[in-house]
Coordinates of C-alpha atoms and ligand atoms in Angstrom, one line a residue:
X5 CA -11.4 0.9 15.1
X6 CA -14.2 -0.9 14.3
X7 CA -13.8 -4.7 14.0
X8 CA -15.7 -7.6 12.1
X9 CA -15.3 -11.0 14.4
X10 CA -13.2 -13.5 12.7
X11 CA -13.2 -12.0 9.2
X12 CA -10.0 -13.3 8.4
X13 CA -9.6 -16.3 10.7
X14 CA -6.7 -18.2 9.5
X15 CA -5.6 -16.2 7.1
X16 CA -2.0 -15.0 6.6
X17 CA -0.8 -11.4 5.5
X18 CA 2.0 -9.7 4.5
X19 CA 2.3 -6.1 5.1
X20 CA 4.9 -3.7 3.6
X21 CA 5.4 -0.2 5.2
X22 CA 3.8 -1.9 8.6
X23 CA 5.4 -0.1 10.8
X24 CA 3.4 3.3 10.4
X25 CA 0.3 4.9 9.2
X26 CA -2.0 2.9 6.9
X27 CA -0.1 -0.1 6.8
X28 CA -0.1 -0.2 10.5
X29 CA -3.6 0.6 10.5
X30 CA -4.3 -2.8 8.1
X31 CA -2.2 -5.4 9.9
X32 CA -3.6 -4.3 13.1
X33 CA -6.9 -5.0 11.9
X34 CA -6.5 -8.2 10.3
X35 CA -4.7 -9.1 13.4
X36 CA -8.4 -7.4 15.5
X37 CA -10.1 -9.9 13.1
X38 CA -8.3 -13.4 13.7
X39 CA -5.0 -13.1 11.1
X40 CA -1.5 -13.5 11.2
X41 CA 0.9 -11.3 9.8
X42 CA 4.3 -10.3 8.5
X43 CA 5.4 -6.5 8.7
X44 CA 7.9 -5.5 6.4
X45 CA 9.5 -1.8 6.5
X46 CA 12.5 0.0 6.6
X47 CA 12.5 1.5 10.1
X48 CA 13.8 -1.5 12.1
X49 CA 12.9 0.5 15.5
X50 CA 9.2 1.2 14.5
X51 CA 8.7 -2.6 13.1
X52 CA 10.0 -3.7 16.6
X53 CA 7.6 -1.1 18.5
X54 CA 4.5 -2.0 16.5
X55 CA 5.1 -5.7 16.7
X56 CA 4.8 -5.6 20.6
X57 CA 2.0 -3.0 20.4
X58 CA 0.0 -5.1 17.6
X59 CA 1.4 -8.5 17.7
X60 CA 2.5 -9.6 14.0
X61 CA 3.8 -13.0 14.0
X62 CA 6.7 -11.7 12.2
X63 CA 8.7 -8.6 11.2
X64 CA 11.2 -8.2 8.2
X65 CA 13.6 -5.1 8.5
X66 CA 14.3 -4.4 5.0
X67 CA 14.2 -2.0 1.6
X68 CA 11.8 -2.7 -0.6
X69 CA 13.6 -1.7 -3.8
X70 CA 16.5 -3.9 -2.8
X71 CA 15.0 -6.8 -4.9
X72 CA 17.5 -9.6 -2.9
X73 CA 16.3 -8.2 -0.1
X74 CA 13.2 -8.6 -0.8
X75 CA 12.9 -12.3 -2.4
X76 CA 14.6 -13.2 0.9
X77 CA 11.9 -12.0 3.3
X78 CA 9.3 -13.3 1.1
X79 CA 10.5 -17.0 1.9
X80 CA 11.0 -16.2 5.6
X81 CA 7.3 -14.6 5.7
X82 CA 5.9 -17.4 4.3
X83 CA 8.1 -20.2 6.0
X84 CA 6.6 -18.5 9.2
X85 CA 3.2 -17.6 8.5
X86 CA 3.1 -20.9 6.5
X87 CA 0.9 -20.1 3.3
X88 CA 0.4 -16.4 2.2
X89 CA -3.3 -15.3 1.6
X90 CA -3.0 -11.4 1.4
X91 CA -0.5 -9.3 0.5
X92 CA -0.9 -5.2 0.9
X93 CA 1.9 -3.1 -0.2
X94 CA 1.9 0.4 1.3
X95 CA 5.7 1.1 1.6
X96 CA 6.0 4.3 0.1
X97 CA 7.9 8.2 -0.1
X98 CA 6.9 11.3 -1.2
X99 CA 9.7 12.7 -2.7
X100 CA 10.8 16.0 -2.9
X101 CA 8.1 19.2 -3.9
X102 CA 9.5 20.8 -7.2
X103 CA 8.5 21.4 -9.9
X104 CA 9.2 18.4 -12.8
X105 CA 11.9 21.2 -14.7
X106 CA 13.9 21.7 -11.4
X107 CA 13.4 18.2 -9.7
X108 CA 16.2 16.5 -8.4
X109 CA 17.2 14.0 -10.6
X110 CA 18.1 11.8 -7.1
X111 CA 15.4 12.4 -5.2
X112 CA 13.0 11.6 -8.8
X113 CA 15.4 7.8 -9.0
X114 CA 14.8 7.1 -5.2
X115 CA 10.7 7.8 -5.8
X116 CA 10.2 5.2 -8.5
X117 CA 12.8 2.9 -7.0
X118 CA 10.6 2.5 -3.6
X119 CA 7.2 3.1 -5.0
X120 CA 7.2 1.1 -8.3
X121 CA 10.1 -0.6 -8.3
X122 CA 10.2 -1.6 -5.0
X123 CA 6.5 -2.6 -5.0
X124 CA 6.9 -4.8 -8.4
X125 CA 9.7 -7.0 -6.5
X126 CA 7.2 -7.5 -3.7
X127 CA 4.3 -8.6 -6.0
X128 CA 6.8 -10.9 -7.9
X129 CA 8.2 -12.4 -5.0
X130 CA 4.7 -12.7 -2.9
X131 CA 2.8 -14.2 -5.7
X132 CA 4.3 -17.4 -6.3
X133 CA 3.4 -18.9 -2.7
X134 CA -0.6 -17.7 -3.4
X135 CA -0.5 -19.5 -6.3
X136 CA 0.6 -22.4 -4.5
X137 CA -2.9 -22.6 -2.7
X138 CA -4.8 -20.6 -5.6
X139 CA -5.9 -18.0 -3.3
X140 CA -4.9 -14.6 -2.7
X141 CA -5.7 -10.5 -2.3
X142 CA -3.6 -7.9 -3.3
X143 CA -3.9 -4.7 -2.3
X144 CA -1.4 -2.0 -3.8
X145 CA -1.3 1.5 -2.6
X146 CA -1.5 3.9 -5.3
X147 CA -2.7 7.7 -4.8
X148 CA -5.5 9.9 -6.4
X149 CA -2.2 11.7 -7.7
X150 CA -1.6 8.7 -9.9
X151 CA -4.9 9.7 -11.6
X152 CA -5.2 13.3 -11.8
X153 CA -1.1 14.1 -11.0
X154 CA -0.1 16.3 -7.9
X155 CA 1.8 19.8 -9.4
X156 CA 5.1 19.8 -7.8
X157 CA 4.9 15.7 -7.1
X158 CA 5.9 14.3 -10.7
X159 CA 7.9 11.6 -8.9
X160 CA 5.2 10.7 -6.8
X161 CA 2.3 11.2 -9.4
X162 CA 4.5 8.7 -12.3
X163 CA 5.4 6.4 -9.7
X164 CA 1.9 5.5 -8.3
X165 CA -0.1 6.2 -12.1
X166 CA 2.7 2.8 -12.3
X167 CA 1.2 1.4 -9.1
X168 CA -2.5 1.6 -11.1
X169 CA -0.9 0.8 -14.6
X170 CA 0.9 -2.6 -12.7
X171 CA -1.9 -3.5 -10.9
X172 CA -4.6 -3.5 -13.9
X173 CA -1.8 -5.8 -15.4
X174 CA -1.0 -8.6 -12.7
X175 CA -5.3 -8.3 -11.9
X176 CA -6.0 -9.7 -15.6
X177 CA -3.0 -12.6 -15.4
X178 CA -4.1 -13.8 -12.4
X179 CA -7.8 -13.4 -13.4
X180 CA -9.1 -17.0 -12.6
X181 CA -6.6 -18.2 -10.5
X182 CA -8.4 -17.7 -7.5
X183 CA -6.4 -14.2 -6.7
X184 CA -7.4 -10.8 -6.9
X185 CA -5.3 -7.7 -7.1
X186 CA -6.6 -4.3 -6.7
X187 CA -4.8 -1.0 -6.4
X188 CA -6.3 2.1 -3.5
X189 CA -6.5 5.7 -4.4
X190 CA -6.2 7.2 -1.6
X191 CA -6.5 11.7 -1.5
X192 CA -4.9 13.0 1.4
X193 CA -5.0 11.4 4.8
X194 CA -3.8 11.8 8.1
X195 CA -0.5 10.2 8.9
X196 CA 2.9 10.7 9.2
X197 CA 4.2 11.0 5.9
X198 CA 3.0 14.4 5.4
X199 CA 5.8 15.3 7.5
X200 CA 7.7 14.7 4.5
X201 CA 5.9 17.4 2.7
X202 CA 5.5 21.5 3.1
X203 CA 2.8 22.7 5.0
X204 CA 1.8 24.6 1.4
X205 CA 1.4 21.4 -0.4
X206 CA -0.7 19.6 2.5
X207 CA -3.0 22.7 2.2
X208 CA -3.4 22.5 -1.6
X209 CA -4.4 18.6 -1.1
X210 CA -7.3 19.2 1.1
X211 CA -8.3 21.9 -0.4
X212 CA -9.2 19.3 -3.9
X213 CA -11.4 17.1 -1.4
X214 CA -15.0 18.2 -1.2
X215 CA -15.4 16.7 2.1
X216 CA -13.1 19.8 3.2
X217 CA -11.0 17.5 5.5
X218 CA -8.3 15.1 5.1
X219 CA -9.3 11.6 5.5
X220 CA -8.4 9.0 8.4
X221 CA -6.1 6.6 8.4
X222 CA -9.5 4.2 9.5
X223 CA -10.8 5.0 6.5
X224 CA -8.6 3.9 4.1
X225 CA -8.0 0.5 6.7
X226 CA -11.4 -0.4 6.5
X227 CA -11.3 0.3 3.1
X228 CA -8.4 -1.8 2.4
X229 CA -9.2 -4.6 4.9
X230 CA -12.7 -5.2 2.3
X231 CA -10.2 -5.7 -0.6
X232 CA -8.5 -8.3 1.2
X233 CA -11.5 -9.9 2.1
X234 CA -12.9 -13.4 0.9
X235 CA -15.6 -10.5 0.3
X236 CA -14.1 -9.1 -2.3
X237 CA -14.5 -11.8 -5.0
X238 CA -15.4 -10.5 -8.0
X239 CA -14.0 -7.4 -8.4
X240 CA -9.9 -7.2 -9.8
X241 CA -7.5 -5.0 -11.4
X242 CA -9.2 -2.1 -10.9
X243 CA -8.8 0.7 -8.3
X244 CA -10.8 1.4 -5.4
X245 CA -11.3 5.2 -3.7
X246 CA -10.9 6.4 -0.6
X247 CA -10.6 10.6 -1.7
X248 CA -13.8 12.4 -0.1
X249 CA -14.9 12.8 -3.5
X250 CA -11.9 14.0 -5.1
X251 CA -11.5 11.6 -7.7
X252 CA -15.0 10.2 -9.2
X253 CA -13.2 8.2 -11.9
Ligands
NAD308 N1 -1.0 9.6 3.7 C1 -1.5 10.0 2.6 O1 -2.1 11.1 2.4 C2 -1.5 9.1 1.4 C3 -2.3 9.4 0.3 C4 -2.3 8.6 -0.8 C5 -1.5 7.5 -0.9 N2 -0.7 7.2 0.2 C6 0.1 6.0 0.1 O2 -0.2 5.1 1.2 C7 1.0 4.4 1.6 C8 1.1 4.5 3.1 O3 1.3 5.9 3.4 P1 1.3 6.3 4.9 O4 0.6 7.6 5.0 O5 0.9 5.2 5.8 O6 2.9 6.6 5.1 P2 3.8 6.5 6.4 O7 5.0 7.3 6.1 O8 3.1 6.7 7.6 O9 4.2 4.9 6.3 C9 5.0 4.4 5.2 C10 5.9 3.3 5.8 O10 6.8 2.9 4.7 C11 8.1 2.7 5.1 N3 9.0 2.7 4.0 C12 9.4 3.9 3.4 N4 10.4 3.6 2.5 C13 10.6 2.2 2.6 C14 11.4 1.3 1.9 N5 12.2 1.7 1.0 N6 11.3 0.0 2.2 C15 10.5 -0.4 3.2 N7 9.7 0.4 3.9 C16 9.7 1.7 3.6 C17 8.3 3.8 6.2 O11 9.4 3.4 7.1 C18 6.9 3.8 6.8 O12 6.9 3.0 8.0 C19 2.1 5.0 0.8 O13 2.4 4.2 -0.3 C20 1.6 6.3 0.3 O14 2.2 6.8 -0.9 C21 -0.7 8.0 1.3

């Protein structure tokens, strides 16, 4: 991991999904470059392990498409980090692989509930304390598959389309006040929620990216540690790519 010295000196970040993969990646590289943060994720063991490997100032053990649950660790996270400058929201499921006609109508439910849903009640609830100070960056995790659609991930492709459809939204209303809000499109990258997924469907991924390789968890971090920059200043709800030339759009 390469790291830029004090690049976010006294700054403050909340990170859903912390506790593995790309949002582990980010909050330990804010932390490498002078911030504080919050995890927030489901796995209670993993946010425990990954605040004593990393050292966030805080961990919340919670869903993120329980909305209550939510609004709750949004005033603890900012009662302990004490303002909130950055929020990056990278909690997030696959869902079953099948095809839309015989998709389960459960598994479909519990996609949009974490991945829109659940990422909605964390942009509601976060946003209030950055406008406080009139400074924020918001980074949501989308996917190239919310562009161009994965076949056999229609949960997974609606839900983060939402993630880009939101975030162009919430970017333009908060458009002059000081915060930005920017959605990633990641293609396919190395972590561990393509256990979640056949070995088939991993293999049709990387075979969309010109590169010819899946991409690295560092790449997307660095990637996402420039959008919630001071750096990033005049660019907002739009989407940024991290796809090895999969997406050019
Ligand atoms: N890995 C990829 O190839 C890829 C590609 C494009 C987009 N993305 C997106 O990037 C984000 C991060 O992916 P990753 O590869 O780091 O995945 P990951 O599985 O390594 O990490 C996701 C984290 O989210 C947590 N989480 C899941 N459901 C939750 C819930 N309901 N409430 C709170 N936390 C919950 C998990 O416990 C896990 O720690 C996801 O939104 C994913 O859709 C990943």
């Amino acid at each position: 991991m390469s790291v830029w010295s004090g690049r976010f000196d006294g700054r403050t970040a909340i990170v859903t999904g912390g506790a593995s993969g790309l949002g582990k990646q980010v909050a330990a590289r804010i932390i490498a470059e002078g911030g504080t943060v919050a995890l927030w994720d489901l796995n209670g063991d993993a946010l425990a392990a990954t605040q004593a490997e990393i050292g966030a100032a805080h961990v919340a053990a919670l869903d993120v498409s329980d909305h209550a649950a939510v609004a709750a660790a949004a005033k603890d996270s900012a009662a302990a980090l004490g303002r909130v400058d950055i929020l990056v929201c990278s909690a997030g499921i696959t869902g079953a692989t099948a095809t839309a006609w015989e998709y389960p109508v459960d598994s479909f439910q519990r996609v949009i509930d974490i991945n829109l849903n659940g990422l909605f009640y964390c942009n509601r609830e976060v946003v209030p304390f950055m406008l406080e100070n009139g400074y924020g960056r918001i980074v949501n995790l989308a996917s190239v598959a919310g562009k161009e659609g994965n076949p056999n991930a229609s949960a997974y492709s609606a839900s983060k389309a939402g993630v880009i459809g939101f975030t162009k939204s919430l970017g333009k209303e908060l458009a002059g006040k000081g915060i930005i809000a920017n959605a990633l499109t990641p293609a396919t990258f190395e972590s561990p929620i393509l256990a979640q997924l056949p070995q088939s469907q991993v293999d049709y991924m990387r075979s969309k990216i010109p590169m010819g390789r899946l991409g690295l968890v560092e790449e997307s971090a660095a990637m996402v540690c420039f959008m919630a920059s001071e750096e990033c200043s005049f660019t907002t709800a739009s989407t940024f790519d991290t796809s090895g030339g999969r997406t050019t759009f």
